[in-house]
Amino acid sequence: MKPIYRYTTILLAAGLLGLVIFLIGQQKPKEQALFLGVDGDPRMRLCDGPKDGEWADPAILKIMALDAPLKRRNNDNAAYRIAVLRPANQDNLAITFTSPKDISGRYEIVRWDGTTMNRVTGTLNQADSASLIFAIEDARIWGKLKPTIETLARAGQATAVIEVRTPIQDRCITTRYDDERVAPLLEVFAEKLSLEPASLPLTGLVAPKASFIPVKPAAPATKPAL
């Protein structure tokens, strides 16, 4: 084959391949796969309440009284609820924090340990209440809604559902509990409420820190010399 014919064939093949790639890129995903994600992140989406969480179990939500969206009572300046949901045989945890007009703050912790449900309530001082409110304000859950598509990575080991009901803000977000935007918020709630006299174990509220350094196994125990 003469060089001119060979080069012409290569150019035509390259042009055809480029056209195919262009046409594939112009194809829109299926309509049912499209939805609005916060900042266009498919892991973080709007919700109505815990029932929309990826791992939400209707039976467990009913036991924990989480089967309805959070509402702000007339005596509350604001109401917030953070839930971390897992399959029914694992830990499910929810913290409701309100700022009533007559006291600094009131909290309720509900925990399902896989077999039983426990609930405690208590009040917070002004400093701790402010810390929780600032943590919610600083959480990166307030981004604009942008079109995105489904992803296989949006479930994770547990689902976090964050509900905010105030006179000026009304938002419910569901995402992975190890989402880097909500992890700091969960850490603040775990830190502040674990110190309260009326509390429950908050293990499982915060995702373990990811580490790329392998953990060295412990050396086997040796018998002391007799």
Short mmCIF file of C-alpha atoms in Angstrom, two decimals:
data_model
loop_
_atom_site.label_atom_id
_atom_site.label_comp_id
_atom_site.label_asym_id
_atom_site.label_seq_id
_atom_site.Cartn_x
_atom_site.Cartn_y
_atom_site.Cartn_z
CA MET A 1 0.00 0.00 0.00
CA LYS A 2 1.32 3.41 -0.96
CA PRO A 3 2.11 5.77 1.95
CA ILE A 4 -0.56 8.25 0.87
CA TYR A 5 -3.26 5.56 0.99
CA ARG A 6 -1.99 4.29 4.34
CA TYR A 7 -2.02 7.77 5.88
CA THR A 8 -5.47 8.46 4.43
CA THR A 9 -6.79 5.25 5.98
CA ILE A 10 -5.30 6.12 9.38
CA LEU A 11 -6.81 9.62 9.27
CA LEU A 12 -10.24 8.26 8.32
CA ALA A 13 -10.12 5.68 11.13
CA ALA A 14 -9.07 8.32 13.65
CA GLY A 15 -11.82 10.64 12.47
CA LEU A 16 -14.43 7.88 12.73
CA LEU A 17 -13.26 6.97 16.24
CA GLY A 18 -13.41 10.61 17.30
CA LEU A 19 -16.94 10.92 15.93
CA VAL A 20 -18.08 7.83 17.84
CA ILE A 21 -16.56 9.15 21.10
CA PHE A 22 -18.24 12.53 20.54
CA LEU A 23 -21.65 10.99 19.91
CA ILE A 24 -21.37 8.79 23.02
CA GLY A 25 -20.47 11.84 25.07
CA GLN A 26 -23.57 13.63 23.82
CA GLN A 27 -25.90 10.89 25.01
CA LYS A 28 -27.84 11.84 28.11
CA PRO A 29 -28.19 9.36 30.98
CA LYS A 30 -31.52 7.75 31.54
CA GLU A 31 -34.03 10.16 32.98
CA GLN A 32 -34.73 7.94 36.01
CA ALA A 33 -31.03 8.05 36.98
CA LEU A 34 -30.95 11.85 37.16
CA PHE A 35 -31.61 13.74 40.39
CA LEU A 36 -30.47 16.88 42.19
CA GLY A 37 -27.53 16.41 44.53
CA VAL A 38 -26.08 18.99 46.91
CA ASP A 39 -23.21 20.61 45.00
CA GLY A 40 -23.82 17.93 42.37
CA ASP A 41 -22.55 15.17 44.68
CA PRO A 42 -24.54 11.94 44.16
CA ARG A 43 -23.84 10.88 47.76
CA MET A 44 -25.61 13.90 49.26
CA ARG A 45 -29.26 14.43 48.43
CA LEU A 46 -32.29 16.17 49.85
CA CYS A 47 -34.74 14.18 51.93
CA ASP A 48 -37.92 14.53 53.97
CA GLY A 49 -36.72 12.60 57.01
CA PRO A 50 -34.92 9.44 58.20
CA LYS A 51 -37.20 7.23 56.12
CA ASP A 52 -35.28 8.39 53.04
CA GLY A 53 -31.94 7.15 54.40
CA GLU A 54 -30.23 4.45 52.36
CA TRP A 55 -30.19 1.98 55.29
CA ALA A 56 -33.50 3.08 56.84
CA ASP A 57 -35.59 0.19 58.18
CA PRO A 58 -39.27 1.23 58.59
CA ALA A 59 -39.80 -1.11 61.55
CA ILE A 60 -36.77 0.23 63.44
CA LEU A 61 -37.65 3.83 62.62
CA LYS A 62 -41.09 3.28 64.13
CA ILE A 63 -39.61 1.82 67.31
CA MET A 64 -37.26 4.80 67.59
CA ALA A 65 -40.04 7.30 66.74
CA LEU A 66 -38.13 8.41 63.65
CA ASP A 67 -40.77 7.46 61.12
CA ALA A 68 -41.90 11.06 60.59
CA PRO A 69 -39.95 14.18 59.58
CA LEU A 70 -38.66 16.41 62.37
CA LYS A 71 -40.98 19.26 63.32
CA ARG A 72 -40.25 22.41 65.28
CA ARG A 73 -42.57 22.88 68.23
CA ASN A 74 -44.11 26.25 69.03
CA ASN A 75 -41.87 26.66 72.08
CA ASP A 76 -38.67 25.94 70.11
CA ASN A 77 -36.55 28.54 68.42
CA ALA A 78 -35.02 25.77 66.34
CA ALA A 79 -34.90 21.99 66.10
CA TYR A 80 -32.14 19.74 64.77
CA ARG A 81 -31.85 15.97 64.42
CA ILE A 82 -28.93 13.81 63.41
CA ALA A 83 -29.47 10.10 62.76
CA VAL A 84 -26.98 7.41 61.78
CA LEU A 85 -28.81 4.41 60.37
CA ARG A 86 -27.66 0.85 59.74
CA PRO A 87 -29.37 -2.47 59.03
CA ALA A 88 -31.80 -3.56 61.75
CA ASN A 89 -29.42 -5.93 63.55
CA GLN A 90 -26.81 -3.18 64.00
CA ASP A 91 -26.59 0.08 65.94
CA ASN A 92 -29.01 2.83 64.94
CA LEU A 93 -28.62 6.17 66.68
CA ALA A 94 -30.46 9.50 66.64
CA ILE A 95 -29.85 12.76 68.49
CA THR A 96 -32.50 15.47 68.59
CA PHE A 97 -31.35 18.88 69.74
CA THR A 98 -33.74 21.78 70.29
CA SER A 99 -33.29 25.32 71.52
CA PRO A 100 -36.46 26.13 73.50
CA LYS A 101 -37.29 29.72 74.27
CA ASP A 102 -37.02 29.18 78.03
CA ILE A 103 -33.66 27.27 78.29
CA SER A 104 -30.36 27.08 76.41
CA GLY A 105 -30.86 23.67 74.87
CA ARG A 106 -32.48 20.28 75.26
CA TYR A 107 -31.34 16.99 73.76
CA GLU A 108 -32.73 13.51 73.31
CA ILE A 109 -30.63 10.48 72.40
CA VAL A 110 -32.27 7.34 71.04
CA ARG A 111 -30.26 4.20 70.43
CA TRP A 112 -31.20 0.82 68.97
CA ASP A 113 -28.44 -1.71 69.63
CA GLY A 114 -29.83 -4.44 67.42
CA THR A 115 -32.16 -5.92 70.04
CA THR A 116 -33.38 -3.16 72.40
CA MET A 117 -34.08 0.54 72.29
CA ASN A 118 -32.89 3.08 74.87
CA ARG A 119 -33.76 6.74 75.21
CA VAL A 120 -32.38 9.55 77.42
CA THR A 121 -33.07 13.27 77.62
CA GLY A 122 -31.24 16.17 79.18
CA THR A 123 -30.44 19.87 78.98
CA LEU A 124 -27.34 21.67 77.77
CA ASN A 125 -25.61 24.80 78.99
CA GLN A 126 -25.31 27.83 76.76
CA ALA A 127 -21.73 27.12 75.64
CA ASP A 128 -22.42 23.54 74.55
CA SER A 129 -25.65 24.53 72.83
CA ALA A 130 -23.78 27.21 70.89
CA SER A 131 -21.11 24.67 69.87
CA LEU A 132 -23.73 22.36 68.37
CA ILE A 133 -25.44 25.21 66.53
CA PHE A 134 -22.15 26.53 65.12
CA ALA A 135 -21.20 23.02 64.00
CA ILE A 136 -24.46 22.74 62.06
CA GLU A 137 -24.01 26.19 60.53
CA ASP A 138 -20.46 25.29 59.45
CA ALA A 139 -21.38 21.88 58.04
CA ARG A 140 -21.09 21.71 54.27
CA ILE A 141 -24.71 20.70 53.73
CA TRP A 142 -25.96 24.02 52.38
CA GLY A 143 -24.66 23.84 48.81
CA LYS A 144 -26.77 24.47 45.73
CA LEU A 145 -28.63 21.63 44.07
CA LYS A 146 -27.10 20.46 40.80
CA PRO A 147 -28.06 17.61 38.45
CA THR A 148 -26.13 14.40 38.97
CA ILE A 149 -26.55 10.67 38.41
CA GLU A 150 -26.60 7.58 40.59
CA THR A 151 -23.40 6.11 41.93
CA LEU A 152 -22.59 2.79 43.57
CA ALA A 153 -20.60 4.55 46.31
CA ARG A 154 -23.41 6.49 47.94
CA ALA A 155 -24.53 3.94 50.56
CA GLY A 156 -21.45 3.16 52.63
CA GLN A 157 -21.62 1.24 55.90
CA ALA A 158 -24.14 3.65 57.45
CA THR A 159 -26.38 6.52 56.41
CA ALA A 160 -26.40 9.94 58.05
CA VAL A 161 -29.62 11.94 57.99
CA ILE A 162 -29.40 15.58 59.10
CA GLU A 163 -32.57 17.60 59.64
CA VAL A 164 -32.57 21.34 60.35
CA ARG A 165 -35.80 23.23 61.15
CA THR A 166 -35.42 26.91 61.99
CA PRO A 167 -37.38 30.05 61.08
CA ILE A 168 -34.90 30.76 58.26
CA GLN A 169 -33.55 27.31 57.37
CA ASP A 170 -35.40 24.12 56.47
CA ARG A 171 -33.23 21.36 55.10
CA CYS A 172 -32.92 17.60 55.31
CA ILE A 173 -29.85 15.87 53.91
CA THR A 174 -29.02 12.19 53.61
CA THR A 175 -25.52 10.95 52.80
CA ARG A 176 -22.88 8.45 53.89
CA TYR A 177 -21.93 8.81 57.54
CA ASP A 178 -18.27 8.91 56.51
CA ASP A 179 -18.89 11.80 54.10
CA GLU A 180 -16.06 14.27 54.70
CA ARG A 181 -18.55 17.16 54.87
CA VAL A 182 -20.63 15.75 57.72
CA ALA A 183 -17.92 13.91 59.68
CA PRO A 184 -16.84 17.07 61.58
CA LEU A 185 -20.46 17.73 62.55
CA LEU A 186 -20.93 14.21 63.89
CA GLU A 187 -17.67 14.52 65.81
CA VAL A 188 -18.85 17.68 67.60
CA PHE A 189 -22.13 16.05 68.62
CA ALA A 190 -20.31 12.94 69.85
CA GLU A 191 -17.78 14.98 71.80
CA LYS A 192 -20.25 17.29 73.52
CA LEU A 193 -23.02 14.81 74.33
CA SER A 194 -20.78 11.96 75.45
CA LEU A 195 -19.79 14.11 78.44
CA GLU A 196 -23.35 14.67 79.61
CA PRO A 197 -24.47 12.80 82.76
CA ALA A 198 -27.60 11.62 80.98
CA SER A 199 -26.14 10.05 77.86
CA LEU A 200 -25.90 6.78 75.97
CA PRO A 201 -22.90 5.19 74.23
CA LEU A 202 -22.26 7.20 71.07
CA THR A 203 -19.96 4.66 69.46
CA GLY A 204 -20.84 4.30 65.81
CA LEU A 205 -21.91 7.92 65.43
CA VAL A 206 -18.52 8.86 63.98
CA ALA A 207 -16.84 6.87 61.22
CA PRO A 208 -13.36 5.49 61.95
CA LYS A 209 -10.54 7.57 60.54
CA ALA A 210 -9.28 6.20 57.25
CA SER A 211 -5.63 5.20 57.35
CA PHE A 212 -3.24 3.97 54.69
CA ILE A 213 -0.67 2.90 57.26
CA PRO A 214 -0.97 -0.83 58.05
CA VAL A 215 -1.52 -1.63 61.70
CA LYS A 216 1.31 -3.71 63.12
CA PRO A 217 -0.05 -6.80 64.88
CA ALA A 218 0.58 -7.03 68.59
CA ALA A 219 3.44 -9.28 69.66
CA PRO A 220 2.30 -12.57 71.19
CA ALA A 221 2.26 -12.60 74.97
CA THR A 222 5.15 -14.43 76.62
CA LYS A 223 5.09 -16.34 79.87
CA PRO A 224 6.89 -14.62 82.73
CA ALA A 225 9.90 -16.46 84.08
CA LEU A 226 9.13 -18.36 87.27
#
